[in-house]
Short mmCIF file of C-alpha atoms in Angstrom, two decimals:
data_model
loop_
_atom_site.label_atom_id
_atom_site.label_comp_id
_atom_site.label_asym_id
_atom_site.label_seq_id
_atom_site.Cartn_x
_atom_site.Cartn_y
_atom_site.Cartn_z
CA UNK H 1 57.48 85.30 112.78
CA UNK H 2 59.06 88.37 111.28
CA UNK H 3 57.04 91.56 111.10
CA UNK H 4 57.84 94.90 109.52
CA UNK H 5 56.18 98.15 110.57
CA UNK H 6 56.54 101.50 108.85
CA UNK H 7 56.20 104.70 110.86
CA UNK H 8 56.47 108.40 110.19
CA UNK H 9 54.52 111.52 109.28
CA UNK H 10 51.64 111.08 106.88
CA UNK H 11 51.83 114.65 105.61
CA UNK H 12 54.91 116.43 104.33
CA UNK H 13 55.13 119.91 102.84
CA UNK H 14 56.62 120.45 99.39
CA UNK H 15 60.40 121.02 99.42
CA UNK H 16 60.73 119.41 102.86
CA UNK H 17 62.18 116.03 103.80
CA UNK H 18 60.17 112.84 104.04
CA UNK H 19 61.38 110.60 106.87
CA UNK H 20 60.14 107.08 107.54
CA UNK H 21 61.33 104.26 109.76
CA UNK H 22 60.84 100.53 109.37
CA UNK H 23 60.99 98.46 112.55
CA UNK H 24 61.82 94.78 112.15
CA UNK H 25 60.76 92.31 114.79
CA UNK H 26 61.42 88.61 115.23
CA UNK H 27 64.17 88.09 112.69
CA UNK H 28 67.86 87.80 112.00
CA UNK H 29 68.33 91.39 110.91
CA UNK H 30 71.88 90.95 109.67
CA UNK H 31 71.08 88.11 107.29
CA UNK H 32 68.95 90.06 104.82
CA UNK H 33 68.91 93.15 102.68
CA UNK H 34 66.15 95.62 103.53
CA UNK H 35 64.36 97.78 101.02
CA UNK H 36 61.94 100.64 100.50
CA UNK H 37 59.37 100.51 97.71
CA UNK H 38 56.63 102.99 96.95
CA UNK H 39 53.41 103.02 94.99
CA UNK H 40 51.75 106.20 93.82
CA UNK H 41 47.94 106.17 93.66
CA UNK H 42 46.82 103.81 90.91
CA UNK H 43 50.37 103.25 89.78
CA UNK H 44 52.87 100.42 89.70
CA UNK H 45 55.51 99.58 92.27
CA UNK H 46 58.70 101.65 92.30
CA UNK H 47 61.86 100.49 94.00
CA UNK H 48 63.55 103.25 96.04
CA UNK H 49 66.64 101.53 97.40
CA UNK H 50 68.04 98.96 99.76
CA UNK H 51 70.45 98.64 102.67
CA UNK H 52 72.43 95.87 104.31
CA UNK H 53 73.25 95.72 108.02
CA UNK H 54 76.80 96.81 107.17
CA UNK H 55 75.45 100.06 105.77
CA UNK H 56 75.91 99.12 102.11
CA UNK H 57 73.26 100.85 100.05
CA UNK H 58 71.98 100.99 96.50
CA UNK H 59 69.47 103.50 95.19
CA UNK H 60 67.14 103.95 92.25
CA UNK H 61 69.07 106.22 89.87
CA UNK H 62 65.99 108.37 89.38
CA UNK H 63 65.90 109.18 93.10
CA UNK H 64 69.56 108.87 94.01
CA UNK H 65 70.22 112.59 94.34
CA UNK H 66 67.44 112.98 96.94
CA UNK H 67 67.37 109.73 98.89
CA UNK H 68 69.26 108.19 101.79
CA UNK H 69 68.60 104.92 103.57
CA UNK H 70 70.15 104.42 106.98
CA UNK H 71 70.32 101.46 109.35
CA UNK H 72 70.31 101.16 113.12
CA UNK H 73 71.26 97.57 113.91
CA UNK H 74 70.92 98.15 117.67
CA UNK H 75 67.20 98.72 117.18
CA UNK H 76 66.65 96.43 114.15
CA UNK H 77 65.45 99.45 112.21
CA UNK H 78 66.18 101.08 108.91
CA UNK H 79 64.99 104.44 107.72
CA UNK H 80 64.27 106.41 104.57
CA UNK H 81 65.02 110.06 103.98
CA UNK H 82 63.79 111.71 100.79
CA UNK H 83 64.49 115.40 100.49
CA UNK H 84 63.05 118.17 98.36
CA UNK H 85 59.76 116.37 98.00
CA UNK H 86 57.06 117.35 95.53
CA UNK H 87 53.50 116.19 95.00
CA UNK H 88 54.93 113.46 92.76
CA UNK H 89 56.32 111.83 95.91
CA UNK H 90 52.83 111.26 97.28
CA UNK H 91 52.55 107.49 97.60
CA UNK H 92 52.18 104.49 99.84
CA UNK H 93 55.64 103.61 101.11
CA UNK H 94 56.45 99.99 101.90
CA UNK H 95 59.44 98.47 103.61
CA UNK H 96 60.29 94.87 102.78
CA UNK H 97 62.83 92.14 103.39
CA UNK H 98 64.98 90.90 100.52
CA UNK H 99 66.07 87.29 100.25
CA UNK H 100 69.21 87.49 98.14
CA UNK H 101 71.38 84.41 98.54
CA UNK H 102 69.71 81.98 96.17
CA UNK H 103 67.51 84.26 94.14
CA UNK H 104 66.26 87.78 94.73
CA UNK H 105 62.80 88.50 96.00
CA UNK H 106 60.90 90.33 98.75
CA UNK H 107 59.31 87.75 100.98
CA UNK H 108 58.02 89.90 103.85
CA UNK H 109 56.45 93.35 103.55
CA UNK H 110 55.21 95.96 105.95
CA UNK H 111 51.60 97.06 105.66
CA UNK H 112 52.63 100.32 104.08
CA UNK H 113 52.22 103.90 105.14
CA UNK H 114 50.60 106.65 103.11
CA UNK H 115 52.58 109.84 102.68
CA UNK H 116 50.91 112.88 101.17
CA UNK H 117 52.94 115.84 99.97
CA UNK H 118 50.85 118.95 100.28
CA UNK H 119 51.09 122.46 101.66
CA UNK K 1 67.91 98.46 83.54
CA UNK K 2 65.81 95.49 82.53
CA UNK K 3 62.23 96.30 81.62
CA UNK K 4 59.41 93.92 82.49
CA UNK K 5 56.28 93.99 80.35
CA UNK K 6 53.18 92.24 81.59
CA UNK K 7 50.21 91.22 79.49
CA UNK K 8 47.38 91.61 79.61
CA UNK K 9 47.07 94.73 81.77
CA UNK K 10 43.51 93.80 82.59
CA UNK K 11 41.81 90.43 82.64
CA UNK K 12 38.17 89.60 83.25
CA UNK K 13 37.47 86.05 84.41
CA UNK K 14 35.00 83.89 86.27
CA UNK K 15 35.35 81.77 89.39
CA UNK K 16 36.74 78.40 88.36
CA UNK K 17 38.53 79.70 85.27
CA UNK K 18 42.11 79.06 84.32
CA UNK K 19 44.00 82.30 83.79
CA UNK K 20 47.49 83.03 82.57
CA UNK K 21 49.51 86.20 82.91
CA UNK K 22 52.68 86.80 80.94
CA UNK K 23 55.79 88.73 81.91
CA UNK K 24 58.42 89.48 79.28
CA UNK K 25 61.89 90.75 80.18
CA UNK K 26 63.80 93.08 77.88
CA UNK K 27 66.81 90.79 78.22
CA UNK K 28 67.46 87.37 79.67
CA UNK K 29 67.10 87.07 83.45
CA UNK K 30 67.62 83.30 83.79
CA UNK K 31 65.00 82.28 86.37
CA UNK K 32 65.40 85.34 88.63
CA UNK K 33 61.73 86.21 88.43
CA UNK K 34 59.14 86.50 91.18
CA UNK K 35 55.38 87.01 91.21
CA UNK K 36 53.31 88.96 93.75
CA UNK K 37 49.63 89.39 94.41
CA UNK K 38 48.29 92.69 95.67
CA UNK K 39 44.79 93.37 96.91
CA UNK K 40 43.39 96.90 97.28
CA UNK K 41 44.82 98.69 100.28
CA UNK K 42 47.25 95.87 101.06
CA UNK K 43 50.93 95.25 100.56
CA UNK K 44 52.09 92.90 97.80
CA UNK K 45 52.30 89.25 98.81
CA UNK K 46 54.96 86.93 97.40
CA UNK K 47 53.48 84.03 95.44
CA UNK K 48 56.35 82.55 93.46
CA UNK K 49 60.11 83.03 93.30
CA UNK K 50 62.80 81.57 91.08
CA UNK K 51 60.19 81.63 88.32
CA UNK K 52 58.44 78.46 89.48
CA UNK K 53 58.96 77.90 93.23
CA UNK K 54 55.80 78.32 95.24
CA UNK K 55 56.22 80.39 98.39
CA UNK K 56 55.26 78.60 101.57
CA UNK K 57 51.56 78.88 102.30
CA UNK K 58 50.53 79.81 98.76
CA UNK K 59 47.78 77.57 97.33
CA UNK K 60 48.84 75.03 94.73
CA UNK K 61 46.41 76.45 92.15
CA UNK K 62 49.12 79.05 91.53
CA UNK K 63 52.06 78.06 89.36
CA UNK K 64 54.86 79.77 87.52
CA UNK K 65 56.92 78.83 84.51
CA UNK K 66 59.48 80.22 82.15
CA UNK K 67 63.12 81.11 81.88
CA UNK K 68 65.19 83.68 80.05
CA UNK K 69 62.83 86.38 78.84
CA UNK K 70 59.35 84.85 78.92
CA UNK K 71 57.45 83.89 82.06
CA UNK K 72 53.91 82.90 82.92
CA UNK K 73 51.85 82.93 86.07
CA UNK K 74 48.93 80.50 85.88
CA UNK K 75 45.98 80.17 88.21
CA UNK K 76 43.95 76.98 87.75
CA UNK K 77 40.49 77.19 89.26
CA UNK K 78 40.23 80.90 90.05
CA UNK K 79 38.80 81.57 93.51
CA UNK K 80 36.96 84.70 94.72
CA UNK K 81 39.96 85.69 96.83
CA UNK K 82 42.22 85.63 93.74
CA UNK K 83 40.71 88.75 92.22
CA UNK K 84 43.61 91.14 92.64
CA UNK K 85 46.50 92.75 90.80
CA UNK K 86 49.55 90.64 89.99
CA UNK K 87 53.09 91.88 89.48
CA UNK K 88 56.25 90.26 88.25
CA UNK K 89 59.65 91.33 89.58
CA UNK K 90 63.28 90.93 88.65
CA UNK K 91 65.84 92.48 90.99
CA UNK K 92 64.73 96.13 91.31
CA UNK K 93 62.29 96.16 88.42
CA UNK K 94 58.57 95.46 88.58
CA UNK K 95 56.14 94.80 85.78
CA UNK K 96 53.25 97.16 85.23
CA UNK K 97 50.74 94.81 86.80
CA UNK K 98 47.79 92.74 85.65
CA UNK K 99 44.44 93.39 87.27
CA UNK K 100 42.22 90.31 87.45
CA UNK K 101 38.56 91.20 87.84
CA UNK K 102 35.34 89.27 88.08
CA UNK K 103 33.50 88.81 84.78
#
């Protein structure tokens, strides 16, 4: 059964770069799109972007200038880089799997990792 | 981008009740609409996709309907474990959520 696990620092200083990795186990990595979604405290879900095993990406326009999502197919991992962070980037960050060929939905999620932006 | 508006934002109900949550899209999305349940401190969990298809393992008391711009998530016979926040989703957009609490 597929599992996703986020990892990375829980504390990032303002103006620095947030870096997270999502490790995917037990799945056909190349069949799906893979996405990052975040949720600020008490707020709704915000899509950050997605990546395909080929490296194709798509980003939320509101974050596009600061975000990069990379893939390492040899490790079944994909990662998130968000630069120039501010306190507004404090959130729980989730990675998830996208089923895209018949409809479009996220059927498996990681547990989430909390990232706090603070000096 | 398509906007998804959920109503109500907050719903108070009792165990055994039938509850309905609405999601309205700013333009037609055919049946490309999914529903998720999120409990405090947990990741969202897929309930329904393609507007009305129940995800494997999800209890049959959950159902979805709708097409185009108007969609409904219905829970018949609310259980204690159903008190949570529910979100609709179309492509990269999520609704604002509906919190279902115990009356």
